Coordinates of C-alpha atoms in Angstrom, one line a residue:
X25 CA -16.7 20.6 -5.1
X26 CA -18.1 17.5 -6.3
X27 CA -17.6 17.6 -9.9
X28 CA -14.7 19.8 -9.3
X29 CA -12.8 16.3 -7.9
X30 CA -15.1 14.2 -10.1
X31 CA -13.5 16.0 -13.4
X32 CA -9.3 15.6 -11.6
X33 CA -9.9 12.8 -11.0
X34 CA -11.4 11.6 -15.1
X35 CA -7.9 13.3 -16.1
X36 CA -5.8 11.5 -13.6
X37 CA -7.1 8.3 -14.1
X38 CA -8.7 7.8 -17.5
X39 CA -7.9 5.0 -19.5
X40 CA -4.7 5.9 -20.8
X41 CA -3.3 6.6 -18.0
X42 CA -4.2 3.2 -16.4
X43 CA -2.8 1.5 -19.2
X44 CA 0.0 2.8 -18.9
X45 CA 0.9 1.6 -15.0
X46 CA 0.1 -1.4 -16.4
X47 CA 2.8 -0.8 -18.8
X48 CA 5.8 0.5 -16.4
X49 CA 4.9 -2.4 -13.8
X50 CA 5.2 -4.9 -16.8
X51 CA 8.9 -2.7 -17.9
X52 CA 10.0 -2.9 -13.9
X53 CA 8.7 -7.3 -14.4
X54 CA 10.8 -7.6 -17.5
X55 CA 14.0 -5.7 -16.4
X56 CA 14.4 -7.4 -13.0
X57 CA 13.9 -10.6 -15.2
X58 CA 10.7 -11.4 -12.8
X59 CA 12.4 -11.3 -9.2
X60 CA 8.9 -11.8 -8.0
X61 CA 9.2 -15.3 -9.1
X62 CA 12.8 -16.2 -9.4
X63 CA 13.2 -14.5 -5.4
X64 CA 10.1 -15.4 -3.8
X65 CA 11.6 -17.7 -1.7
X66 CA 14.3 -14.5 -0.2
X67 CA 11.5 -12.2 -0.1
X68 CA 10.2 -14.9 2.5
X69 CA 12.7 -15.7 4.4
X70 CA 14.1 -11.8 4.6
X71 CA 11.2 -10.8 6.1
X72 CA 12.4 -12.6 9.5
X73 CA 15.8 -11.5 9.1
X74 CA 17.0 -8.4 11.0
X75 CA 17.1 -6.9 13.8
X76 CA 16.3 -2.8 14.7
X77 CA 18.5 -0.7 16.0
X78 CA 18.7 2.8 17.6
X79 CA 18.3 4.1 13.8
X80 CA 16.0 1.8 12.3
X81 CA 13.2 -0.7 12.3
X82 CA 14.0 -4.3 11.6
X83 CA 12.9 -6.0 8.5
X84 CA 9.7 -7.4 9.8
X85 CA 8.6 -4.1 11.4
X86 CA 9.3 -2.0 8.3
X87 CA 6.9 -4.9 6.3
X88 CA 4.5 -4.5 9.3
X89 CA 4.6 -0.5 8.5
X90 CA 4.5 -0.6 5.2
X91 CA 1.4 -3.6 5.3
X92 CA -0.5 -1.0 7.4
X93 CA -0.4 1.4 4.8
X94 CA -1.6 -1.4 1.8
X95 CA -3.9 -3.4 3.9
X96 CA -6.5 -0.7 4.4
X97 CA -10.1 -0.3 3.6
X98 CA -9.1 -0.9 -0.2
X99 CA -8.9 -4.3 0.6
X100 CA -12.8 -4.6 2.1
X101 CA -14.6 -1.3 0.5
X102 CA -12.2 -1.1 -2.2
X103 CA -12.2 -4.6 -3.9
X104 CA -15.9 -4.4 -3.1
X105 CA -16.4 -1.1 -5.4
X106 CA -14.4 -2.9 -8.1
X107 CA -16.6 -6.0 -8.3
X108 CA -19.5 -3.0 -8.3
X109 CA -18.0 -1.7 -11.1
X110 CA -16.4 -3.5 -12.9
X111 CA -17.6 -7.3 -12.6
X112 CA -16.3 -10.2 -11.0
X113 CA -13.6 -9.8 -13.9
X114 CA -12.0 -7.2 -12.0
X115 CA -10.5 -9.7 -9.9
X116 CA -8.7 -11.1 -12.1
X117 CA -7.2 -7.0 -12.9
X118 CA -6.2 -6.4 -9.3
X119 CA -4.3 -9.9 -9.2
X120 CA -2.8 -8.8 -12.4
X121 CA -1.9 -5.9 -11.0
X122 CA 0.0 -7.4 -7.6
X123 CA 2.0 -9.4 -9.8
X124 CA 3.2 -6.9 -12.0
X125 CA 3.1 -4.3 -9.5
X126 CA 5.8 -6.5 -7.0
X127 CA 8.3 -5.5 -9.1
X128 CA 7.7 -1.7 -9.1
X129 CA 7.7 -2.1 -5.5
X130 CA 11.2 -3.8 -5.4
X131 CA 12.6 -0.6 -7.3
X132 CA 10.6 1.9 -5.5
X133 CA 12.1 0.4 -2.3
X134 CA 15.3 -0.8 -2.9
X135 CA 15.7 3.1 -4.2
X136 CA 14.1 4.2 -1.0
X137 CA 17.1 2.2 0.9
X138 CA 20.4 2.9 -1.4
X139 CA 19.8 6.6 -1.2
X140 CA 18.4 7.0 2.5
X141 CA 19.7 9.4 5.0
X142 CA 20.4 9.4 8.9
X143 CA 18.5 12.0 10.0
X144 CA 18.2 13.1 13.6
X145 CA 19.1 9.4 14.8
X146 CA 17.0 7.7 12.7
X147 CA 16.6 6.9 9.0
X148 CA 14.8 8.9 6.5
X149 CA 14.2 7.9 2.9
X150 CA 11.2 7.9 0.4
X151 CA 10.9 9.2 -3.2
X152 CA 11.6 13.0 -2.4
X153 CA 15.0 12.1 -0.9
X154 CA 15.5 9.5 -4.1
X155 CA 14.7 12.2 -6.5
X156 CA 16.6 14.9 -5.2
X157 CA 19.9 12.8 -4.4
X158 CA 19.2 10.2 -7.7
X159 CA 17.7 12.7 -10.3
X160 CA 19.3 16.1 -8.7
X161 CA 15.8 18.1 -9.1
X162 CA 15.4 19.4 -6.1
X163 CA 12.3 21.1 -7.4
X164 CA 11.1 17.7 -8.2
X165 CA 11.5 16.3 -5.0
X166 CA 10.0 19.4 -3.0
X167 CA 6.7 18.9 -5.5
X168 CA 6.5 15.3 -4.2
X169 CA 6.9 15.9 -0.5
X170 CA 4.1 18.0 -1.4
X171 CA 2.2 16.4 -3.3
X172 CA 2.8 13.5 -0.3
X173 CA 1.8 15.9 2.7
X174 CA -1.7 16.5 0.6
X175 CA -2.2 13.6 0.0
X176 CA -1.0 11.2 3.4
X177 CA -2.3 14.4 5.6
X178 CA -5.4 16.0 4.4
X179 CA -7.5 14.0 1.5
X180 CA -6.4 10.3 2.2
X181 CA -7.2 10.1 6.2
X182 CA -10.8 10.8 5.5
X183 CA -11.3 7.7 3.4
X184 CA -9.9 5.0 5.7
X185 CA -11.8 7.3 8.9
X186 CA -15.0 7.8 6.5
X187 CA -15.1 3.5 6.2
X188 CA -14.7 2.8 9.9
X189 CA -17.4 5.2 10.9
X190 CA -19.7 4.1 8.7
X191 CA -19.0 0.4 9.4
X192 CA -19.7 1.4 13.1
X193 CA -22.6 3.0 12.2
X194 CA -24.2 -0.2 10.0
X195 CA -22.8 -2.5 12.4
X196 CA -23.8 -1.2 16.1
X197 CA -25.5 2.2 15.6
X198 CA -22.7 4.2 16.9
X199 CA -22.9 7.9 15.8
X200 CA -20.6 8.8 13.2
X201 CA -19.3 11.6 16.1
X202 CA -18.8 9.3 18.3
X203 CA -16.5 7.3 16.3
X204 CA -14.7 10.0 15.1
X205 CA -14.1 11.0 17.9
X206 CA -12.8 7.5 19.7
X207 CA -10.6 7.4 16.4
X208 CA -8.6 11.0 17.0
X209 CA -8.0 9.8 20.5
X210 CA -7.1 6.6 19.5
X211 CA -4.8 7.7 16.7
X212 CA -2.9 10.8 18.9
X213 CA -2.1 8.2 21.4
X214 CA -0.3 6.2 19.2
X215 CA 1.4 9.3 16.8
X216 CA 2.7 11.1 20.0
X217 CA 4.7 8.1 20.5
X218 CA 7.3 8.7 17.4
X219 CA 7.8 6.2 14.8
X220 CA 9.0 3.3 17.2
X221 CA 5.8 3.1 18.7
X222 CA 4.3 3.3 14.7
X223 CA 6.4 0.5 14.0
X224 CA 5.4 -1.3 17.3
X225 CA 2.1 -0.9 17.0
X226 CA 2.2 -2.3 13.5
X227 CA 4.1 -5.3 14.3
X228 CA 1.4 -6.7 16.5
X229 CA -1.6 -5.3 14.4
X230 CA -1.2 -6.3 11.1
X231 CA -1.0 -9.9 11.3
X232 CA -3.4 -10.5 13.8
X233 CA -5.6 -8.5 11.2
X234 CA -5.0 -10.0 8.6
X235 CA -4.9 -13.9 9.5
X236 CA -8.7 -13.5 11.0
X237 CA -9.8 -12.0 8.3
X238 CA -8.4 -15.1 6.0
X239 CA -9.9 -17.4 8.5
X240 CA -13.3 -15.9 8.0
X241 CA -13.0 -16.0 4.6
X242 CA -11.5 -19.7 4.5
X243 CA -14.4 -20.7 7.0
X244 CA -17.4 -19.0 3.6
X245 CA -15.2 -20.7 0.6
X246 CA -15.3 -24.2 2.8
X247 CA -19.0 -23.3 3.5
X248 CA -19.6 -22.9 -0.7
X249 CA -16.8 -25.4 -1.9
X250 CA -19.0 -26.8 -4.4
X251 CA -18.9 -23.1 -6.2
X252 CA -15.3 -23.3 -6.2
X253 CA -14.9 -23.8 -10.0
X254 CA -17.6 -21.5 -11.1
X255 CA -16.7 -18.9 -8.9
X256 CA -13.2 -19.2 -11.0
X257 CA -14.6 -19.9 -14.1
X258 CA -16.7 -16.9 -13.6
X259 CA -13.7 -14.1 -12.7
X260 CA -11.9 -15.7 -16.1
X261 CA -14.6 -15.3 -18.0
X262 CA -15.4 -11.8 -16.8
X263 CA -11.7 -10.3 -17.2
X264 CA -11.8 -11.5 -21.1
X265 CA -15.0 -10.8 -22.2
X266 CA -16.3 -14.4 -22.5
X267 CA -19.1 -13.8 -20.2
X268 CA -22.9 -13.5 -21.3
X269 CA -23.5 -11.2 -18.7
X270 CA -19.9 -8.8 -18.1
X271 CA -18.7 -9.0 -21.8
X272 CA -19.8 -5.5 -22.8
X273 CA -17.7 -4.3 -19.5
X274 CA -14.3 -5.4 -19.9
X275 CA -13.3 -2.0 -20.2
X276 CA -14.2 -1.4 -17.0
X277 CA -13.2 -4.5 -15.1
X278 CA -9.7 -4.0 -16.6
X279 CA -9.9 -0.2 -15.2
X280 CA -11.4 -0.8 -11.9
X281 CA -9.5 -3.6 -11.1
X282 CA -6.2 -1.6 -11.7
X283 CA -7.3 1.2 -10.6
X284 CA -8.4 -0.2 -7.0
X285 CA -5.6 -2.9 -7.3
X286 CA -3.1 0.2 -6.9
X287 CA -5.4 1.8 -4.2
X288 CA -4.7 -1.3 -2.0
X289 CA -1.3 -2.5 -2.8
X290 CA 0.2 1.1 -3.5
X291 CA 3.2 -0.6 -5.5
X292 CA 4.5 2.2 -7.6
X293 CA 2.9 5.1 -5.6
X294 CA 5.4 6.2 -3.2
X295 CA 4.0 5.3 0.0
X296 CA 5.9 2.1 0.6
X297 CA 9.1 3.2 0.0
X298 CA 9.0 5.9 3.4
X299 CA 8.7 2.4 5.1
X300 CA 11.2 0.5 3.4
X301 CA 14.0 3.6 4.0
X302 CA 13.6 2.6 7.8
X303 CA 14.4 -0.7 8.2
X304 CA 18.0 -2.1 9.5
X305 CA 19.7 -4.0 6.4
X306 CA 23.2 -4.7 5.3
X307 CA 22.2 -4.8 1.6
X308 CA 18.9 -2.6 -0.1
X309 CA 17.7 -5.0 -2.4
X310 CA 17.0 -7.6 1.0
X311 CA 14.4 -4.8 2.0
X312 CA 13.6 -4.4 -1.9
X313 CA 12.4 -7.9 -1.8
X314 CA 10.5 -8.0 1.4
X315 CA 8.3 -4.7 0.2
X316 CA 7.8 -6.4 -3.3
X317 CA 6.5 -9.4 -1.1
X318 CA 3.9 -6.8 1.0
X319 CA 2.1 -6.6 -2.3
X320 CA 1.4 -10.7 -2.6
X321 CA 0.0 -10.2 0.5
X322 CA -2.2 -7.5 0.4
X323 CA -3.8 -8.3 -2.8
X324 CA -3.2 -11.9 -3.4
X325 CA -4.2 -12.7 0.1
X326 CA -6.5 -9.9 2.0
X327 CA -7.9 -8.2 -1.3
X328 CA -9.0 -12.4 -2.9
X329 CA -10.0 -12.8 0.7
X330 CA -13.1 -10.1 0.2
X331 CA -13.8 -11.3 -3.1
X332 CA -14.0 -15.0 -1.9
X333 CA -16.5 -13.7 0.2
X334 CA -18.8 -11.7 -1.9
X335 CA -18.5 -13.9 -5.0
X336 CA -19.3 -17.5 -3.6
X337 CA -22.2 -16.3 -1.5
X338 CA -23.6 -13.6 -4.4
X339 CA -23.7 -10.8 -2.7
X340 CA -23.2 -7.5 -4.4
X341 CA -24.0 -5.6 -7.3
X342 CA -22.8 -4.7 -10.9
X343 CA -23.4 -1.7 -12.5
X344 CA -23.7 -1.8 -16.4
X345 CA -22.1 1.2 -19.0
X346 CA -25.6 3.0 -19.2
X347 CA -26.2 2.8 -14.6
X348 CA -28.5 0.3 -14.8
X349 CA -27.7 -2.6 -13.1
X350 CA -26.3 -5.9 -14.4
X351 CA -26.5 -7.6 -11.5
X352 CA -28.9 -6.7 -8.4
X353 CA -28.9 -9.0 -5.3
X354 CA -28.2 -6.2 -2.7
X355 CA -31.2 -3.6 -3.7
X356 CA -30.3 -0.3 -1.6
X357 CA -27.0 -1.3 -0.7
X358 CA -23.9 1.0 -1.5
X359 CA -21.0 -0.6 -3.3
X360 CA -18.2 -1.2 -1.1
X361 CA -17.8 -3.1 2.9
X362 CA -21.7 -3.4 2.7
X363 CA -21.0 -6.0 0.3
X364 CA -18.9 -7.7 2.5
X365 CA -21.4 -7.5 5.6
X366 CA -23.6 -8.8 4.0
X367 CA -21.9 -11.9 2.7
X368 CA -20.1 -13.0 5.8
X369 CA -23.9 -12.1 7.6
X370 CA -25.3 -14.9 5.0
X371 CA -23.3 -17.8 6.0
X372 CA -22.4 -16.5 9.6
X373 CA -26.2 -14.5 10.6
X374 CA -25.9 -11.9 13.7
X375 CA -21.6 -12.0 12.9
X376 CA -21.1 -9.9 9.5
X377 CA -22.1 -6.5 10.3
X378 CA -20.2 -6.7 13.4
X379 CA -16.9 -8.7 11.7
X380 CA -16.9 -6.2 9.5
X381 CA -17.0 -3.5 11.0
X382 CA -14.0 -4.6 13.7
X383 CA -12.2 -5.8 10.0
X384 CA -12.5 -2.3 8.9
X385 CA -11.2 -0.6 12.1
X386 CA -8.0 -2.3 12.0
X387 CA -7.7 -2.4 8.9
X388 CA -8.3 1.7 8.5
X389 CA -7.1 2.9 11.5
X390 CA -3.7 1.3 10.9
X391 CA -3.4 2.8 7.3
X392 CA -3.9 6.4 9.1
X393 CA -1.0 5.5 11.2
X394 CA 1.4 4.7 8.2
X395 CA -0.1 7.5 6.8
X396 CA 1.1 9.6 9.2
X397 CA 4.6 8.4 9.2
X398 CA 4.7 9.1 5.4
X399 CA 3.9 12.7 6.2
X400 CA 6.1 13.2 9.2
X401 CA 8.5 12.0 6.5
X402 CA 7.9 14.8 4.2
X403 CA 7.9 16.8 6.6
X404 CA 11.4 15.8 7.6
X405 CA 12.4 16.3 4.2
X406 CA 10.9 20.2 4.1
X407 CA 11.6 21.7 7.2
X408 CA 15.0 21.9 8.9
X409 CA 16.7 23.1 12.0
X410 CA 14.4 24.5 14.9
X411 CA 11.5 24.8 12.9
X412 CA 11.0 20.7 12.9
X413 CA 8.8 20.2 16.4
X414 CA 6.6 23.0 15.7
X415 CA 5.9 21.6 12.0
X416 CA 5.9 18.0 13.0
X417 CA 3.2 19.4 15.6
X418 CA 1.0 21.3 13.4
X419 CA 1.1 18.2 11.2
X420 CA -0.4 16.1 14.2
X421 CA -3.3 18.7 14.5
X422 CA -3.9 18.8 10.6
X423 CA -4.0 14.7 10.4
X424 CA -6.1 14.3 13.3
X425 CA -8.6 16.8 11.9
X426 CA -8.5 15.2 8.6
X427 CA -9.4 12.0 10.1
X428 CA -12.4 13.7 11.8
X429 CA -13.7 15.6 9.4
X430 CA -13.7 12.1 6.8
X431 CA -15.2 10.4 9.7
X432 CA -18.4 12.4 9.6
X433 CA -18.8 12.9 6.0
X434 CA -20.1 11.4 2.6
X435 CA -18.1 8.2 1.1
X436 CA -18.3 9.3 -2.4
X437 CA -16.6 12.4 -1.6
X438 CA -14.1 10.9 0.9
X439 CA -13.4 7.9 -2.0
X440 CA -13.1 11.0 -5.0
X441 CA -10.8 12.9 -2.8
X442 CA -8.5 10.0 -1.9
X443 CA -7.9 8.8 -5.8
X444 CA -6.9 12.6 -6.4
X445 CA -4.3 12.3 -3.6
X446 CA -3.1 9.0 -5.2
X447 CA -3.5 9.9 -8.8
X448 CA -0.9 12.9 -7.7
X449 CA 1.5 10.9 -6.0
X450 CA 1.4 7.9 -8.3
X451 CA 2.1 10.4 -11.4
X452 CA 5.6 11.7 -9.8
X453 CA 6.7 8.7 -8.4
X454 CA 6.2 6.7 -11.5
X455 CA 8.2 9.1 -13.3
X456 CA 11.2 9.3 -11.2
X457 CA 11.6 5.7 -10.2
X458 CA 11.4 5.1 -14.6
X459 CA 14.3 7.7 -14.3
X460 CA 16.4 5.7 -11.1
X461 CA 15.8 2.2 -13.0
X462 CA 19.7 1.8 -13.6
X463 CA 20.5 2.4 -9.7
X464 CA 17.9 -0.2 -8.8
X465 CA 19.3 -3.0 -11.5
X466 CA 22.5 -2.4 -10.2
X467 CA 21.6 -3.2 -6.5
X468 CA 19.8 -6.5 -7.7
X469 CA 23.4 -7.6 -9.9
X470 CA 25.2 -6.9 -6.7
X471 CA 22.8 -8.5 -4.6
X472 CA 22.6 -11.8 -6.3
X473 CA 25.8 -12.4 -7.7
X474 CA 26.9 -12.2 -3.7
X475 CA 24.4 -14.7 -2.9
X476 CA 25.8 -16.9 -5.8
X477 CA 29.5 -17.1 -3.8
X478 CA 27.7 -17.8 -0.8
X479 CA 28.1 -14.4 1.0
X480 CA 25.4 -12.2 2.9
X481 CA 25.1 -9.5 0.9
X482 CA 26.9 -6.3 1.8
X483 CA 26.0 -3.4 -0.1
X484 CA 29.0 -0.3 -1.0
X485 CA 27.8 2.3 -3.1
X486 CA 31.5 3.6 -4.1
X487 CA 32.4 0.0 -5.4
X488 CA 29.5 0.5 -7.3
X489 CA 29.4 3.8 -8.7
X490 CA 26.5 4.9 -7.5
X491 CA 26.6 8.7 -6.5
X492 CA 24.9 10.4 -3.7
X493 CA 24.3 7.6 -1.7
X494 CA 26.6 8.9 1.4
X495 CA 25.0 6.1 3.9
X496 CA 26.7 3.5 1.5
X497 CA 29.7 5.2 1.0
X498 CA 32.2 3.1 2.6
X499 CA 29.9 0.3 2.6
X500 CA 27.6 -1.4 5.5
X501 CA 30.1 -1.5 8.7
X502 CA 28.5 -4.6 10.8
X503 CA 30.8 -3.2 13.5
X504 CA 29.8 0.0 13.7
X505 CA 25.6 -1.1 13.7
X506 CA 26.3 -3.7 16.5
X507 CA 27.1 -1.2 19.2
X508 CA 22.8 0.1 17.7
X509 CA 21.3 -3.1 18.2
X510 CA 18.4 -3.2 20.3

């Protein structure tokens, strides 16, 4: 089983294939003339604009959703595994990466929101609907609800579960069972509840999550401020191959920092767009912005958070091209939120294992819940008629079982299993959103030569020319979505 992932997983994300995301996120930076600069202030200020309705999630809520699903255990076990592998220069990749990767996101999104649907009383989008209404391959789309419900469901639960349970385990002794357990419960409480209580849930979660964790981490830099400077110097040095001691690994740092880079921030995969298609907006390049802005935070912010930590107090390991180590200052420790404990455990004794672990529960257990909402999404998209509550059901019992089964077993298999259910999704995503570019472009034209007059932009899809995208049709009636306002 093992090597059976192991050898997927060398095809789906070998060198070539890395480069090239690098390449489409750098086409996406170029052709949106780098909105990730030129809008940063909008994608701020939108993210507090808008309000939910009976439909749909407001702005911030569909951020909050869509940050649950980035900010994961990618950003503790996964940058960790990158600095294992790839040197502190991988850093400098996964930074790369966000930047870039923002403006995928904005056209993964802002796709996500010009060809949504209302579907049962709420809204429904993501790259199946974009594919079959933008591309018209409905073949297409079915493979990537597919590909989505394998991925979200069954092999991508087990790595976030698989993280908390073992954090639990390092950090208190707890019984990977046990947690496992505590986490189904946990989890069908919240999924029972429909995606308003997701989004809810989310809302509340996610920041509080993620402004300790920065705290922490702000508390070990001002601890080490001295190292500031070589700690930077260091992460340069590394990601170009002017290092003494990680200049034969560039390779890798430029692969593992990519590669785990996408694993947290998920720009270009698919995921964030099942968020974005949910929110309440009167234009879909405002919601475009505030999901390209989800990726500055995730990796620019909670991703350099964990690196902070491990860099300035030296605690983790390299591995060279040959498996010996390059670096050895945690003998016996596995790559990933061990790291972590024990860096916060050196400047903050008897708090790391425990901080950690907490970090890792919130951190996990809110990416299952996005990753649920992804996969009731698919779902949605699959099944019609009668047959939805008995589907949407068994996908419950599948998810939670997922989640349990991770929980209790190996992280090397639970990690190996997760990049094949990205690799698959990022693969037929990337494709199709390369395909929808012109829609996207559009959407941003329309969107700021409003703002230029002055005007809140108001989005129409027939003005525009853009077919298939029925919502739009007659444009965004502010009327009509006051009488939803909740």
């Amino acid at each position: 089983m093992e090597e059976f992932v192991g050898s997927l997983n060398n095809v789906l994300w070998s060198n070539p294939v890395i480069y090239i995301c690098l390449a489409i996120g750098l086409f996406f930076t170029i052709m949106t003339r780098f909105l990730q600069v030129r809008h940063i202030k909008d994608m701020f200020l939108l993210m507090f604009k808008g309000k939910s309705s009976d439909a749909g999630v407001s702005s911030f809520q569909a951020l909050s959703l869509a940050l649950s699903g980035r900010v994961g255990t990618g950003n503790i076990a996964g940058t960790a595994t990158a600095i294992a592998m790839g040197g502190p220069g991988a850093v400098f990749w996964m930074w790369t990466i966000a930047f870039i990767g923002a403006g995928s996101a904005f056209v993964e999104s802002t796709l996500a929101q010009i060809y949504k649907v209302k579907k049962d009383g709420v809204y429904r989008g993501g790259p199946a609907y974009y594919i079959e209404k933008g591309i018209g391959v409905k073949w297409y789309a079915v493979l990537f609800a597919l590909a989505a419900l394998l991925a979200m469901a069954i092999l991508m639960p087990g790595v976030q579960s698989n993280s908390i349970s073992v954090g639990i385990e390092n950090a208190f002794g707890v019984s990977k069972y046990i947690t496992g357990g505590a986490i189904v419960i946990l989890l069908a409480l919240i999924i029972f509840g429909g995606v308003k209580r997701i989004a809810t849930v989310a809302q509340y979660a996610v920041p509080f999550m993620a402004v300790g964790y920065m705290i922490v981490a702000l508390i070990i830099i001002g601890m080490n401020i001295s190292a500031v400077p070589e700690v930077f110097s260091l992460i340069f040095r590394s990601a170009f191959a002017a290092d003494s001691m990680f200049g034969g690994i560039v390779g890798s740092a430029i692969a593992w920092g990519v590669k785990r880079g996408i694993y947290s921030n998920e720009a270009g995969q698919g995921t964030g767009p099942h968020a974005a298609a949910a929110a309440e907006v009167s234009h879909p390049a405002k919601q475009g912005l505030v999901q390209a802005f989800s990726v500055y935070i995730d990796t620019l912010l909670v991703c350099s958070a964990t690196a902070f930590m491990i860099l300035f107090t030296n605690m983790y390991n390299t591995v060279g091209p040959d498996g010996s180590f390059l670096v050895e200052n945690l003998p016996g420790v596995e790559a990933g939120a061990g790291f972590t404990q024990e860096a916060v455990e050196s400047v903050l004794p008897g708090f790391g294992a425990g901080f950690v672990a907490v970090s890792l529960f919130f951190f996990a257990f809110t990416t299952i819940m996005a990753y649920y909402y992804i996969a009731e999404t698919n779902v949605a998209y699959l099944v019609k008629g009668k047959n939805i509550k008995p589907a949407m059901f068994i996908l419950k019992l599948v998810l939670l079982g997922a989640t349990f089964y991770g929980a209790v077993k190996t992280a090397g298999l639970a990690w190996a299993l997760g990049d094949v259910g990205l690799g698959l999704m990022v693969w037929l995503n990337l494709i199709a959103i390369l395909i929808l570019t012109k829609p996207a472009l559009i959407a941003l034209r329309d969107y700021e030569a409003q703002k230029k007059q002055g005007l809140d932009p108001v989005f129409n899809s027939t003005k525009l020319g853009i077919k298939n995208a029925e919502y739009w049709a007659d444009g965004y009636n502010l009327e009509e979505e006051k009488d939803k306002v909740s």
